[in-house]
Coordinates of C-alpha atoms in Angstrom, one line a residue:
M1 CA 0.0 0.0 0.0
I2 CA 1.0 3.6 -0.5
Y3 CA 0.3 6.6 1.7
K4 CA 1.2 10.3 1.7
R5 CA 3.5 12.0 4.1
G6 CA 5.0 15.5 3.8
G7 CA 3.8 16.0 0.3
V8 CA 5.4 12.7 -1.1
Y9 CA 4.2 9.1 -1.2
W10 CA 5.6 6.2 0.8
Y11 CA 5.0 2.5 0.3
G12 CA 4.8 -0.2 3.0
F13 CA 4.3 -3.9 2.8
M14 CA 5.4 -7.2 4.5
F15 CA 8.0 -9.4 2.8
K16 CA 9.0 -12.7 4.4
G17 CA 7.9 -11.4 7.8
E18 CA 9.8 -8.2 7.4
R19 CA 8.2 -4.8 7.2
V20 CA 9.4 -2.9 4.1
Q21 CA 8.8 0.9 4.3
E22 CA 10.4 3.6 2.2
S23 CA 9.7 7.0 0.6
T24 CA 9.2 7.0 -3.2
H25 CA 10.1 10.8 -3.3
Q26 CA 7.1 11.1 -5.6
G27 CA 4.2 13.5 -5.5
N28 CA 2.3 11.4 -8.1
A29 CA 0.3 8.4 -6.7
N30 CA 0.6 6.4 -9.9
R31 CA 4.3 6.6 -10.1
A32 CA 4.5 5.7 -6.4
R33 CA 2.4 2.6 -7.0
D34 CA 4.8 1.7 -9.9
M35 CA 7.8 2.0 -7.6
E36 CA 6.1 -0.1 -5.0
A37 CA 5.3 -2.8 -7.6
K38 CA 8.9 -2.8 -8.8
E39 CA 10.3 -3.1 -5.3
R40 CA 7.9 -6.1 -4.6
S41 CA 9.0 -7.7 -7.8
R42 CA 12.7 -7.1 -7.1
R43 CA 12.5 -8.8 -3.8
A44 CA 10.4 -11.7 -5.2
D45 CA 13.1 -12.3 -7.8
G46 CA 15.7 -12.5 -5.1
E47 CA 18.0 -9.9 -6.5
G48 CA 19.0 -8.4 -3.1
G49 CA 19.9 -4.7 -3.2
M50 CA 20.5 -4.7 -7.0
K51 CA 18.1 -3.0 -9.4
R52 CA 17.1 -4.8 -12.5
R53 CA 19.0 -3.2 -15.4
Q54 CA 15.9 -2.8 -17.5
T55 CA 14.2 -0.6 -14.9
I56 CA 17.0 2.1 -15.1
P57 CA 15.6 4.9 -17.2
T58 CA 17.4 7.1 -19.7
L59 CA 18.1 10.8 -18.9
A60 CA 15.1 11.7 -21.1
R61 CA 12.7 9.3 -19.3
F62 CA 14.0 10.4 -15.9
E63 CA 13.0 14.1 -16.6
Q64 CA 9.4 13.7 -15.3
Q65 CA 10.5 12.1 -12.0
F66 CA 13.2 14.7 -11.5
M67 CA 10.9 17.6 -12.1
D68 CA 8.2 16.1 -9.9
E69 CA 10.8 16.1 -7.1
I70 CA 11.9 19.7 -7.8
R71 CA 8.2 20.8 -7.7
V72 CA 7.6 19.2 -4.4
R73 CA 10.8 20.4 -2.8
R74 CA 10.8 23.9 -4.3
A75 CA 7.0 24.5 -4.4
N76 CA 7.4 28.1 -3.1
H77 CA 10.2 29.0 -5.6
P78 CA 8.7 29.1 -9.1
E79 CA 11.9 30.6 -10.5
T80 CA 13.9 27.6 -9.3
I81 CA 11.4 25.2 -10.9
Q82 CA 11.6 27.2 -14.2
F83 CA 15.4 27.2 -14.0
Y84 CA 15.6 23.4 -13.8
Q85 CA 13.0 22.9 -16.5
S86 CA 15.0 25.1 -18.8
K87 CA 18.4 23.5 -18.0
Y88 CA 17.1 19.9 -18.2
A89 CA 15.6 20.6 -21.6
G90 CA 19.0 22.0 -22.7
L91 CA 20.7 18.7 -21.6
L92 CA 18.2 16.7 -23.7
R93 CA 19.1 18.6 -26.9
Y94 CA 22.4 16.6 -26.8
K95 CA 21.1 13.2 -28.0
P96 CA 23.9 10.9 -26.8
I97 CA 23.3 11.9 -23.2
A98 CA 19.5 12.2 -23.5
Q99 CA 19.3 8.7 -24.8
A100 CA 21.9 7.2 -22.4
R101 CA 20.7 5.2 -19.4
L102 CA 21.5 6.9 -16.1
D103 CA 24.1 4.2 -15.2
H104 CA 25.8 4.7 -18.6
I105 CA 26.4 8.4 -18.1
D106 CA 30.1 8.5 -17.2
E107 CA 33.0 11.0 -17.2
Q108 CA 33.7 10.5 -20.8
L109 CA 30.1 11.2 -21.9
I110 CA 30.0 14.3 -19.7
A111 CA 33.3 15.5 -21.3
Q112 CA 31.7 15.1 -24.7
L113 CA 28.7 17.1 -23.6
T114 CA 30.9 19.8 -22.3
A115 CA 33.0 19.9 -25.5
K116 CA 29.9 20.1 -27.6
M117 CA 28.5 23.1 -25.7
V118 CA 31.9 24.8 -25.9
N119 CA 32.0 24.3 -29.6
D120 CA 28.4 25.6 -29.9
D121 CA 29.7 28.8 -28.2
Y122 CA 27.8 28.6 -25.0
A123 CA 29.0 30.9 -22.2
K124 CA 30.9 29.2 -19.4
S125 CA 28.3 30.2 -16.9
T126 CA 25.6 28.6 -19.1
I127 CA 27.5 25.3 -19.5
N128 CA 28.1 25.2 -15.7
R129 CA 24.4 25.6 -15.0
H130 CA 23.6 22.7 -17.3
L131 CA 26.3 20.5 -15.6
A132 CA 25.1 21.4 -12.2
T133 CA 21.6 20.3 -13.2
L134 CA 22.9 17.0 -14.5
K135 CA 24.8 16.5 -11.2
R136 CA 21.7 17.1 -9.2
A137 CA 19.7 14.7 -11.4
L138 CA 22.3 11.9 -11.0
R139 CA 22.6 12.5 -7.3
L140 CA 18.8 12.1 -7.0
A141 CA 19.0 8.9 -9.0
A142 CA 21.7 7.6 -6.6
K143 CA 19.6 8.5 -3.6
W144 CA 16.7 6.5 -5.1
R145 CA 19.2 3.6 -5.7
L146 CA 18.6 3.7 -9.4
I147 CA 22.4 3.9 -10.0
D148 CA 25.4 2.8 -7.8
R149 CA 27.6 5.9 -8.3
V150 CA 27.5 9.5 -9.4
P151 CA 30.3 10.3 -11.9
S152 CA 32.7 13.2 -11.3
I153 CA 31.3 16.4 -12.9
E154 CA 33.8 19.3 -12.9
L155 CA 32.5 22.8 -13.7
L156 CA 34.5 25.0 -16.1
S157 CA 36.9 27.4 -14.4
G158 CA 37.2 31.1 -15.2
E159 CA 33.4 31.6 -15.3
N160 CA 32.7 35.3 -15.9
Q161 CA 30.7 36.9 -13.1
R162 CA 28.3 39.7 -13.9
E163 CA 30.3 42.7 -12.7
F164 CA 28.3 45.4 -14.5
V165 CA 28.0 48.5 -12.3
L166 CA 25.5 51.3 -13.3
S167 CA 27.2 54.7 -13.3
R168 CA 25.2 57.7 -12.0
D169 CA 24.8 59.1 -15.5
Q170 CA 23.6 55.7 -16.8
Q171 CA 21.2 55.4 -13.9
R172 CA 19.7 58.8 -14.7
E173 CA 19.2 57.9 -18.4
Y174 CA 17.9 54.5 -17.6
L175 CA 15.3 55.6 -15.1
E176 CA 14.1 58.4 -17.5
V177 CA 13.3 55.8 -20.2
C178 CA 11.7 53.2 -17.8
P179 CA 8.0 52.8 -17.6
E180 CA 6.6 53.8 -14.2
F181 CA 6.4 50.3 -12.6
L182 CA 9.9 49.4 -13.7
R183 CA 11.3 52.8 -12.5
Q184 CA 9.9 52.2 -9.0
W185 CA 11.2 48.7 -8.9
A186 CA 14.7 49.6 -10.2
S187 CA 15.0 52.7 -8.0
F188 CA 14.1 50.6 -4.9
A189 CA 16.6 47.9 -5.8
L190 CA 19.3 50.6 -6.2
E191 CA 18.5 52.1 -2.9
T192 CA 18.3 48.8 -0.9
G193 CA 20.3 46.2 -2.7
M194 CA 17.5 43.7 -2.2
R195 CA 17.2 40.5 -4.3
R196 CA 14.5 40.2 -7.0
K197 CA 12.7 37.6 -4.9
E198 CA 12.9 39.8 -1.8
I199 CA 11.4 42.8 -3.7
R200 CA 8.7 40.7 -5.2
S201 CA 7.7 39.1 -1.9
L202 CA 7.8 42.3 0.2
Q203 CA 4.5 42.8 1.9
W204 CA 3.0 45.9 3.7
P205 CA 3.3 44.4 7.2
D206 CA 7.0 44.2 6.6
V207 CA 7.3 48.0 5.9
H208 CA 8.1 50.3 8.8
L209 CA 8.5 53.9 7.7
E210 CA 8.8 55.3 11.2
P211 CA 12.0 54.7 13.2
T212 CA 11.7 52.5 16.4
G213 CA 13.6 52.8 19.6
N214 CA 17.0 54.6 19.1
A215 CA 16.9 54.1 15.3
R216 CA 17.2 57.1 13.0
C217 CA 15.7 55.4 9.9
G218 CA 12.6 53.4 9.0
Y219 CA 13.2 49.9 7.8
V220 CA 11.8 46.9 5.9
H221 CA 11.8 43.5 7.3
I222 CA 13.1 40.9 4.8
R223 CA 11.8 37.5 5.7
G224 CA 14.6 35.6 3.9
T225 CA 14.3 33.8 0.6
K226 CA 17.7 32.3 0.1
S227 CA 19.5 31.4 3.3
R228 CA 19.3 31.9 7.1
T229 CA 21.3 35.1 6.9
S230 CA 19.1 36.6 4.2
K231 CA 16.5 37.4 6.9
R232 CA 17.2 40.9 8.2
N233 CA 15.9 44.4 8.9
L234 CA 17.1 46.8 6.2
P235 CA 17.3 50.6 7.0
L236 CA 15.6 52.8 4.4
T237 CA 17.0 55.9 2.7
V238 CA 14.7 58.9 2.1
T239 CA 14.4 57.9 -1.5
A240 CA 13.4 54.4 -0.6
Q241 CA 10.7 55.7 1.7
M242 CA 9.3 58.0 -1.0
I243 CA 9.1 55.0 -3.4
L244 CA 7.2 53.0 -0.7
L245 CA 4.8 55.9 -0.2
R246 CA 4.2 56.0 -4.0
Q247 CA 3.6 52.2 -4.1
K248 CA 1.1 52.6 -1.2
Q249 CA -1.1 54.6 -3.6
V250 CA -0.7 52.0 -6.4
S251 CA -1.0 48.6 -4.6
Q252 CA -4.4 47.1 -4.1
C253 CA -3.2 44.0 -2.3
E254 CA -0.8 42.9 0.5
Y255 CA 2.2 43.1 -1.8
V256 CA 4.2 46.3 -2.1
F257 CA 5.2 45.8 -5.8
V258 CA 2.3 44.7 -8.0
S259 CA 1.7 43.8 -11.6
D260 CA 1.6 46.6 -14.1
H261 CA -1.6 45.2 -15.6
D262 CA -3.4 44.3 -12.4
H263 CA -2.6 46.2 -9.1
R264 CA -4.4 43.5 -7.2
K265 CA -1.7 40.9 -8.0
Q266 CA 1.9 40.4 -7.0
A267 CA 4.5 41.7 -9.5
S268 CA 6.0 39.2 -11.9
V269 CA 9.8 39.1 -12.1
S270 CA 9.6 37.9 -15.7
G271 CA 7.4 40.9 -16.5
V272 CA 9.8 43.3 -14.9
N273 CA 12.7 41.6 -16.6
H274 CA 11.1 41.9 -20.1
A275 CA 10.5 45.6 -19.5
H276 CA 14.1 46.0 -18.4
E277 CA 15.4 44.2 -21.5
R278 CA 13.4 46.6 -23.8
V279 CA 14.8 49.7 -22.0
R280 CA 18.3 48.2 -22.2
E281 CA 18.0 47.7 -25.9
I282 CA 16.7 51.3 -26.5
L283 CA 19.7 52.7 -24.6
D284 CA 22.1 50.3 -26.2
L285 CA 23.4 49.2 -22.8
P286 CA 25.5 46.0 -22.5
T287 CA 23.7 42.7 -22.1
E288 CA 25.6 42.2 -18.8
F289 CA 23.3 44.9 -17.4
V290 CA 20.6 42.6 -15.8
L291 CA 18.2 43.2 -13.0
H292 CA 20.7 41.7 -10.6
S293 CA 23.1 44.5 -11.6
M294 CA 21.0 46.9 -9.4
R295 CA 22.0 44.8 -6.3
H296 CA 25.6 44.6 -7.5
T297 CA 25.6 48.4 -8.0
F298 CA 24.3 49.1 -4.5
A299 CA 26.9 46.8 -2.9
T300 CA 29.7 48.4 -5.0
R301 CA 28.7 51.9 -3.9
L302 CA 28.3 50.7 -0.3
G303 CA 31.9 49.3 -0.4
K304 CA 33.3 52.9 -0.6
S305 CA 32.4 53.5 3.0
A306 CA 31.4 50.3 4.7
D307 CA 33.4 47.3 6.0
A308 CA 32.8 43.7 4.8
F309 CA 30.8 42.7 7.9
T310 CA 28.4 45.7 7.5
I311 CA 28.0 44.9 3.8
M312 CA 27.3 41.2 4.7
R313 CA 24.5 42.1 7.1
L314 CA 22.9 44.7 4.7
M315 CA 23.1 42.4 1.7
G316 CA 22.1 39.2 3.5
H317 CA 25.2 37.3 2.3
S318 CA 25.8 33.9 3.8
L319 CA 29.6 34.4 4.0
V320 CA 31.7 37.5 4.7
T321 CA 34.1 36.4 1.9
I322 CA 31.3 37.2 -0.6
S323 CA 31.0 40.7 0.9
Q324 CA 34.8 41.3 0.9
R325 CA 35.0 41.7 -2.9
Y326 CA 32.9 44.9 -2.6
V327 CA 35.2 46.5 -0.1
H328 CA 37.4 49.1 -1.8
S329 CA 41.1 48.8 -0.9
E330 CA 42.7 51.6 -3.0
Q331 CA 46.0 53.0 -1.8
E332 CA 44.3 56.2 -0.5
T333 CA 41.8 54.2 1.5
M334 CA 44.5 52.1 3.1
E335 CA 46.6 55.1 3.9
N336 CA 43.7 56.9 5.5
A337 CA 43.0 53.9 7.7
V338 CA 46.6 53.7 8.9
L339 CA 46.8 57.5 9.5
D340 CA 43.5 57.4 11.4
M341 CA 44.9 54.7 13.7
Q342 CA 48.1 56.8 14.2
Q343 CA 46.1 59.9 15.1
A344 CA 44.0 57.8 17.6
S345 CA 47.3 56.6 19.2
R346 CA 48.7 60.1 19.4
E347 CA 45.5 61.4 21.1
F348 CA 45.6 58.6 23.6
E349 CA 49.2 59.4 24.5
Q350 CA 48.4 63.1 24.9
N351 CA 45.4 62.4 27.1
R352 CA 47.4 60.0 29.3
S353 CA 50.5 62.1 29.9
G354 CA 48.9 65.5 29.6
V355 CA 51.8 66.7 27.4
T356 CA 52.4 66.7 23.7
T357 CA 54.2 63.6 22.5
I358 CA 57.6 64.4 21.2
F359 CA 58.2 62.7 17.8
T360 CA 61.6 61.9 16.5
T361 CA 63.0 63.8 13.6
V362 CA 62.5 60.7 11.4
E363 CA 58.8 60.6 12.3
K364 CA 58.3 64.3 11.6
T365 CA 60.0 63.9 8.2
V366 CA 57.7 61.0 7.3
E367 CA 54.6 62.9 8.3
E368 CA 55.6 65.9 6.2
K369 CA 56.0 63.7 3.2
I370 CA 52.6 62.1 3.7
Q371 CA 50.9 65.4 4.1

């Protein structure tokens, strides 16, 4: 018999006096029954822990099972589901791997896939996303005991990161051309550095325009969409508060940012992205300028005055090493830090002794050169 627990089906039956109970990892009852029947048959045939070879699907036939699992596990993340759908479909365009049984996908076949995508002029980042999808699918197959091992899958090195930073002049030109709903979204992203999912899921109960306690700024509470550290309270600039007041007049539902066509519905990231791409094309801006560039621009500007740990908390990064790349370390910045430390030490000595510290001739000479 099968039964449902936590959104997926389990099977349970007695075999030679032993209770057999296991999750099918399936949200579809018919597939769960098929898996139960296969397990009963496998045990009846006396094959121990080995799967019958004919039951191992090809990568193409495994697609439905894989996507069913993704839909169950990531039900609240439609963009993630769409991502895996797209990348799995991309893998299936390469017939040798699409038609290969899962246990026949080895390092050599993966190398052929990689070489084919390189020859077809795919970007390294795109190739890596496909390889990561393949790795997840094979790990899932191993977890379900369809295959005995997961082949080694190495991502390509030297993947280009999206480093585009919007200049102030480009920002002004971009916002002037944007339709109103995109202008508000982009301006808010530039003022807060929030992720696309965070902006889309922002609700009015999370907005606090008035400072509380000893705070000087209002804030928005970000519930967290990516990791434990992404949950945070983010201080608001005056511009960000003005945008929220504007959205208050527009929104007709619990969400702050709403659809351009229906203010009673939550905004669509794909709709915002399509509008962004049209504006980018009109202004002939580089394709590296994507919606995420707003967040990258915010962090880059923040790095001129904030340390890595402050950036980490404001951005909701999971690791401080991610934030460190935004911290500016120009020669002038480093010299100012050392000179500030020297000044603090001098003031401490003056306060402690009550007299002016006498510097050596060498120290005075160095100071004069620095100044």
